[in-house]
Amino acid sequence: MTITRRSLMIGAAAVPLVATIRHAGAQSAEFNYKYANNLPISHPMNVRAQEAVDKIREETSGRVAIQIFPSNQLGADTDMLSQVRSGGVEFFTLSPLILSTLVPNASISGIGFAFPSYDQVWPAMDGDLGAYVRAEIEKANLVVMDKIWDNGFRQITSSAGPIETAESLKGMKIRVPVSPLWTSMFTAFESAPASINFAEVYSALQTGIVDGQENPLAIISTAKLYEVQKFCSITNHMWDGFWFLANKAAWEAMPEDVRAIVAKNLDEAAVNERADVADLNATLKEELVSNGMEINEPDAASFREKLKDAGFYAEWKGKYGDEAWAILEKAVGTTLG
Ligand code: X2X
């Protein structure tokens, strides 16, 4: 009789108990890590990162629990870069150009009009150019995953009017991310660039602190920049990505087999995210038009000419050095500048 009662009680408690164990498991994983980024939760980067995090949890039998903090919830990019160095966050994705505030030559993949198309981007970033940059990043004591994630080819939006030629950029108050290369490029265009973290971009456009900004279509869409911008000019003036960075001590705290699972899943997610962004590029123009934007497709020639005449390419070749510049030119298959 006693045995039966006891069995019944255990049986009755079973359902809530399992739920409690699962919940406690989330908090007591061996490695409870934070991944911070600057993009909306709906952007493919966060969608694919969530998939990776779920698989990592499963494949490590719950040892690694990564929580994603999208949309600058833990701070703006320049703060997050300090955080990932100090260990305040364990993972962080960052544009190579903003990373150049710490690793100067990391921005080389963002040189204006360097990549004609994605056909050159992925072989370069998965090949010699990416390997060169990752080695530079590692010298700064950060861990970086092999596969860079896609941000995209950048387009210019404005509240004032369409960008038709380089002439249209003269005097334009334009937000650029915090990076010497971005400021240099728009200074070469004779614009008035303002360095502003992405966390502040929507409100800077809304309040008219700047007239425009530049970002790939997937961000113009997911961050709803069409609500505060009228014109979108398809300039493709640079390609941009996101390096997936890890704090070194946090990375090395994980045993090697666990690290391998984390790296594999993050890199797989990066490759899937690239495909998602490419798919979006094919459909987003229509969506942006239906959200009230006017889109034009200017010829790149005047922009390239302007950068060349301003000495932009010569200046940056000098900064990066001949070795790095040769790797870039080989990757893009042409002489720049
Ligand atoms: O800050 C931007 O514009 C963004 C979101 O594209 C980057 O992370 C560089």
Coordinates of N, CA, C and O in Angstrom, one line a residue, residues 131-234:
A131 N 41.7 35.1 -44.7 CA 42.7 34.5 -43.8 C 43.7 35.6 -43.3 O 44.1 35.6 -42.2
Y132 N 44.0 36.5 -44.2 CA 44.9 37.6 -43.9 C 44.3 38.4 -42.7 O 44.9 38.7 -41.7
V133 N 43.0 38.8 -42.9 CA 42.3 39.6 -41.9 C 42.2 38.9 -40.6 O 42.4 39.4 -39.5
R134 N 41.8 37.6 -40.7 CA 41.6 36.8 -39.4 C 42.9 36.8 -38.6 O 42.9 36.8 -37.4
A135 N 44.0 36.6 -39.3 CA 45.3 36.6 -38.6 C 45.6 38.0 -37.9 O 46.1 38.0 -36.8
E136 N 45.2 39.0 -38.6 CA 45.3 40.4 -38.0 C 44.5 40.5 -36.7 O 44.9 41.0 -35.7
I137 N 43.2 39.9 -36.8 CA 42.3 40.0 -35.7 C 42.9 39.2 -34.5 O 42.8 39.6 -33.3
E138 N 43.4 38.1 -34.8 CA 44.0 37.2 -33.7 C 45.1 37.9 -33.0 O 45.3 37.7 -31.8
K139 N 45.9 38.7 -33.8 CA 47.0 39.4 -33.1 C 46.5 40.4 -32.1 O 47.2 40.7 -31.2
A140 N 45.2 40.8 -32.2 CA 44.6 41.7 -31.2 C 44.0 40.9 -30.1 O 43.2 41.4 -29.3
N141 N 44.3 39.6 -30.0 CA 43.8 38.8 -28.9 C 42.3 38.5 -28.9 O 41.7 38.3 -27.8
L142 N 41.7 38.5 -30.0 CA 40.3 38.2 -30.1 C 40.3 36.9 -31.0 O 41.1 36.6 -31.8
V143 N 39.3 36.0 -30.7 CA 39.0 34.8 -31.5 C 38.0 35.2 -32.5 O 37.1 35.9 -32.3
V144 N 38.2 34.7 -33.7 CA 37.3 35.0 -34.8 C 36.9 33.7 -35.5 O 37.8 32.8 -35.8
M145 N 35.7 33.5 -35.8 CA 35.2 32.3 -36.6 C 35.7 32.4 -38.0 O 36.0 33.5 -38.5
D146 N 35.8 31.3 -38.7 CA 36.3 31.2 -40.1 C 35.4 32.0 -41.1 O 35.9 32.7 -42.0
K147 N 34.1 31.8 -41.0 CA 33.2 32.3 -42.0 C 32.7 33.7 -41.6 O 32.0 33.8 -40.5
I148 N 32.9 34.6 -42.4 CA 32.3 35.9 -42.2 C 30.8 35.9 -42.6 O 30.4 35.2 -43.6
W149 N 30.0 36.6 -41.9 CA 28.5 36.6 -42.2 C 28.3 37.8 -43.2 O 29.1 38.8 -43.2
D150 N 27.2 37.7 -43.9 CA 26.9 38.8 -44.9 C 26.2 40.0 -44.2 O 25.2 39.7 -43.5
N151 N 26.6 41.2 -44.5 CA 25.8 42.4 -44.3 C 25.2 42.7 -45.6 O 24.0 42.7 -45.8
G152 N 26.1 42.9 -46.6 CA 25.6 43.1 -48.0 C 26.3 44.3 -48.7 O 27.2 44.9 -48.1
F153 N 25.9 44.5 -49.9 CA 26.4 45.7 -50.6 C 25.5 46.9 -50.2 O 24.3 46.8 -50.0
R154 N 26.2 48.0 -49.9 CA 25.6 49.1 -49.3 C 25.0 50.1 -50.3 O 25.5 50.3 -51.3
Q155 N 23.8 50.6 -49.9 CA 23.1 51.5 -50.7 C 22.8 52.8 -49.9 O 22.7 52.7 -48.7
I156 N 22.6 53.9 -50.6 CA 22.5 55.2 -49.9 C 21.0 55.6 -49.9 O 20.3 55.6 -50.9
T157 N 20.5 55.9 -48.7 CA 19.2 56.4 -48.6 C 19.3 57.9 -48.1 O 20.2 58.4 -47.6
S158 N 18.2 58.6 -48.5 CA 18.2 60.1 -48.2 C 16.7 60.5 -48.0 O 15.8 59.9 -48.5
S159 N 16.6 61.6 -47.2 CA 15.3 62.2 -47.1 C 15.2 63.4 -48.1 O 14.1 63.9 -48.4
A160 N 16.3 63.8 -48.7 CA 16.4 65.0 -49.5 C 16.1 64.8 -51.0 O 15.6 65.6 -51.7
G161 N 16.6 63.7 -51.5 CA 16.5 63.5 -53.0 C 17.4 62.3 -53.4 O 18.2 61.8 -52.6
P162 N 17.2 61.8 -54.6 CA 18.0 60.6 -55.0 C 19.4 61.0 -55.2 O 19.8 62.1 -55.6
I163 N 20.3 60.0 -55.1 CA 21.7 60.2 -55.4 C 21.9 59.7 -56.8 O 21.7 58.5 -57.1
E164 N 22.2 60.6 -57.7 CA 22.3 60.3 -59.1 C 23.8 60.1 -59.6 O 24.1 59.2 -60.3
T165 N 24.6 61.0 -59.1 CA 26.1 61.0 -59.4 C 26.8 61.3 -58.2 O 26.2 61.7 -57.2
A166 N 28.2 61.3 -58.3 CA 29.0 61.7 -57.1 C 28.6 63.1 -56.7 O 28.7 63.5 -55.5
E167 N 28.3 63.9 -57.7 CA 27.9 65.3 -57.4 C 26.8 65.4 -56.4 O 26.8 66.4 -55.5
S168 N 25.8 64.5 -56.4 CA 24.7 64.5 -55.4 C 25.2 64.4 -54.0 O 24.5 64.7 -53.0
L169 N 26.4 63.8 -53.8 CA 26.8 63.6 -52.4 C 27.5 64.8 -51.8 O 27.8 64.8 -50.6
K170 N 27.8 65.8 -52.7 CA 28.5 67.0 -52.2 C 27.7 67.7 -51.1 O 26.5 68.0 -51.4
G171 N 28.3 67.9 -50.0 CA 27.6 68.6 -48.9 C 26.5 67.8 -48.1 O 26.0 68.3 -47.2
M172 N 26.3 66.6 -48.6 CA 25.2 65.8 -47.9 C 25.6 65.5 -46.5 O 26.7 64.9 -46.2
K173 N 24.6 65.7 -45.6 CA 24.8 65.3 -44.2 C 24.5 63.8 -44.1 O 23.3 63.5 -44.1
I174 N 25.5 63.0 -44.0 CA 25.2 61.6 -44.1 C 25.8 60.9 -42.9 O 27.0 61.1 -42.5
R175 N 25.0 60.0 -42.3 CA 25.5 59.2 -41.2 C 26.4 58.1 -41.8 O 26.1 57.4 -42.7
V176 N 27.6 57.9 -41.1 CA 28.4 56.7 -41.4 C 28.7 56.0 -40.1 O 28.7 56.6 -39.1
P177 N 29.0 54.7 -40.2 CA 29.4 54.0 -39.0 C 30.7 54.5 -38.5 O 31.4 55.2 -39.2
V178 N 31.1 54.2 -37.2 CA 32.3 54.7 -36.6 C 33.5 53.9 -37.2 O 33.8 52.8 -36.7
S179 N 34.1 54.5 -38.1 CA 35.3 53.9 -38.8 C 36.0 54.9 -39.7 O 35.4 55.6 -40.5
P180 N 37.3 55.0 -39.5 CA 38.1 55.9 -40.4 C 37.9 55.7 -41.9 O 37.9 56.7 -42.6
L181 N 37.7 54.4 -42.3 CA 37.5 54.2 -43.7 C 36.2 54.8 -44.3 O 36.2 55.4 -45.3
W182 N 35.2 54.7 -43.5 CA 33.9 55.3 -43.9 C 34.0 56.8 -44.0 O 33.5 57.4 -44.9
T183 N 34.6 57.4 -42.9 CA 34.7 58.8 -42.9 C 35.5 59.3 -44.1 O 35.2 60.3 -44.8
S184 N 36.6 58.6 -44.3 CA 37.5 59.0 -45.4 C 36.8 58.9 -46.8 O 36.9 59.8 -47.6
M185 N 36.0 57.9 -47.0 CA 35.3 57.7 -48.2 C 34.3 58.8 -48.5 O 34.3 59.4 -49.6
F186 N 33.6 59.2 -47.5 CA 32.5 60.2 -47.7 C 33.1 61.6 -47.7 O 32.6 62.5 -48.2
T187 N 34.3 61.7 -47.1 CA 35.0 63.0 -47.2 C 35.6 63.1 -48.6 O 35.5 64.2 -49.2
A188 N 36.0 62.0 -49.2 CA 36.4 62.0 -50.6 C 35.3 62.5 -51.5 O 35.5 63.1 -52.5
F189 N 34.1 62.1 -51.2 CA 32.9 62.5 -51.9 C 32.5 63.9 -51.6 O 31.5 64.4 -52.2
E190 N 33.2 64.6 -50.7 CA 32.9 65.9 -50.3 C 31.5 66.0 -49.6 O 30.9 67.1 -49.6
S191 N 31.1 64.9 -49.0 CA 29.9 65.0 -48.1 C 30.3 65.5 -46.8 O 31.5 65.8 -46.5
A192 N 29.3 65.6 -45.9 CA 29.6 65.9 -44.5 C 29.3 64.7 -43.6 O 28.2 64.6 -43.1
P193 N 30.2 63.8 -43.5 CA 29.9 62.5 -42.8 C 29.9 62.7 -41.3 O 30.7 63.4 -40.7
A194 N 28.9 62.1 -40.6 CA 28.8 62.1 -39.2 C 28.9 60.7 -38.7 O 28.1 59.8 -39.1
S195 N 29.9 60.4 -37.8 CA 30.0 59.0 -37.3 C 29.0 58.8 -36.2 O 29.0 59.4 -35.1
I196 N 28.1 57.8 -36.4 CA 27.1 57.5 -35.5 C 26.9 56.0 -35.4 O 26.8 55.4 -36.4
N197 N 26.9 55.5 -34.2 CA 26.6 54.1 -34.0 C 25.2 53.7 -34.5 O 24.3 54.5 -34.5
F198 N 25.1 52.5 -35.0 CA 23.8 52.1 -35.6 C 22.6 52.2 -34.6 O 21.5 52.5 -35.0
A199 N 22.9 52.0 -33.3 CA 21.9 52.2 -32.3 C 21.2 53.5 -32.3 O 20.0 53.6 -31.9
E200 N 21.8 54.5 -32.9 CA 21.2 55.9 -32.9 C 20.8 56.3 -34.3 O 20.3 57.4 -34.5
V201 N 20.9 55.4 -35.3 CA 20.6 55.8 -36.7 C 19.2 56.2 -36.9 O 18.9 57.2 -37.5
Y202 N 18.2 55.4 -36.5 CA 16.8 55.6 -36.7 C 16.5 57.0 -36.2 O 15.9 57.8 -36.9
S203 N 16.8 57.3 -35.0 CA 16.4 58.6 -34.4 C 17.2 59.7 -35.0 O 16.7 60.8 -35.1
A204 N 18.5 59.5 -35.4 CA 19.2 60.6 -36.1 C 18.5 61.0 -37.4 O 18.5 62.1 -37.8
L205 N 18.0 60.0 -38.1 CA 17.3 60.3 -39.3 C 15.9 60.9 -39.1 O 15.5 61.9 -39.7
Q206 N 15.3 60.4 -38.0 CA 13.9 60.9 -37.7 C 14.0 62.4 -37.3 O 13.1 63.2 -37.6
T207 N 15.0 62.7 -36.5 CA 15.1 64.1 -36.0 C 15.8 65.0 -36.9 O 16.0 66.2 -36.7
G208 N 16.3 64.5 -38.1 CA 17.0 65.3 -39.0 C 18.4 65.7 -38.7 O 19.0 66.7 -39.3
I209 N 19.0 65.0 -37.7 CA 20.4 65.3 -37.4 C 21.3 65.1 -38.7 O 22.2 65.8 -39.0
V210 N 20.9 64.1 -39.4 CA 21.5 63.8 -40.7 C 20.4 63.6 -41.8 O 19.2 63.3 -41.4
D211 N 20.7 63.8 -43.1 CA 19.7 63.7 -44.1 C 19.7 62.3 -44.7 O 18.7 61.9 -45.3
G212 N 20.8 61.5 -44.5 CA 20.8 60.2 -45.1 C 21.7 59.3 -44.4 O 22.4 59.6 -43.4
Q213 N 21.8 58.1 -44.9 CA 22.7 57.0 -44.3 C 22.9 56.0 -45.5 O 22.3 56.1 -46.5
E214 N 23.7 55.0 -45.2 CA 23.9 54.0 -46.2 C 24.0 52.6 -45.5 O 24.6 52.5 -44.5
N215 N 23.3 51.7 -46.1 CA 23.2 50.3 -45.5 C 22.6 49.4 -46.6 O 22.0 49.8 -47.5
P216 N 22.9 48.1 -46.4 CA 22.3 47.1 -47.4 C 20.8 47.1 -47.3 O 20.2 47.4 -46.2
L217 N 20.1 46.6 -48.3 CA 18.6 46.6 -48.4 C 18.1 45.8 -47.2 O 17.0 46.2 -46.6
A218 N 18.7 44.7 -46.8 CA 18.1 43.9 -45.7 C 18.0 44.7 -44.4 O 17.1 44.4 -43.6
I219 N 18.9 45.6 -44.2 CA 18.9 46.4 -43.0 C 17.9 47.6 -43.2 O 17.1 47.9 -42.3
I220 N 17.8 48.2 -44.3 CA 16.9 49.3 -44.6 C 15.5 48.7 -44.4 O 14.6 49.4 -43.8
S221 N 15.3 47.4 -44.7 CA 14.0 46.8 -44.5 C 13.8 46.4 -43.1 O 12.8 46.8 -42.4
T222 N 14.6 45.6 -42.5 CA 14.4 45.0 -41.1 C 14.4 46.1 -40.1 O 13.8 46.0 -39.0
A223 N 15.2 47.1 -40.2 CA 15.3 48.2 -39.2 C 14.3 49.3 -39.6 O 14.3 50.4 -38.9
K224 N 13.5 49.1 -40.6 CA 12.4 50.0 -41.0 C 12.9 51.4 -41.2 O 12.2 52.4 -40.9
L225 N 14.0 51.5 -41.9 CA 14.5 52.9 -42.2 C 13.7 53.6 -43.2 O 13.7 54.8 -43.3
Y226 N 12.9 52.8 -44.0 CA 12.0 53.4 -44.9 C 10.9 54.3 -44.3 O 10.3 55.1 -44.9
E227 N 10.7 54.1 -43.0 CA 9.8 55.0 -42.3 C 10.3 56.4 -42.2 O 9.6 57.4 -42.0
V228 N 11.7 56.6 -42.2 CA 12.3 57.9 -42.0 C 13.2 58.3 -43.2 O 13.9 59.3 -43.0
Q229 N 13.1 57.6 -44.3 CA 13.8 57.9 -45.5 C 13.0 57.8 -46.7 O 12.2 56.8 -46.8
K230 N 13.1 58.7 -47.7 CA 12.2 58.6 -48.9 C 13.0 57.9 -50.1 O 12.3 57.2 -50.8
F231 N 14.2 58.2 -50.2 CA 14.9 57.8 -51.4 C 16.0 56.7 -51.1 O 16.6 56.8 -50.1
C232 N 16.0 55.8 -52.1 CA 17.1 54.7 -51.9 C 17.8 54.6 -53.3 O 17.2 54.3 -54.3
S233 N 19.1 54.9 -53.2 CA 19.9 54.8 -54.5 C 20.8 53.6 -54.4 O 21.6 53.5 -53.5
I234 N 20.7 52.8 -55.4 CA 21.4 51.5 -55.5 C 22.8 51.8 -56.0 O 23.1 51.7 -57.2

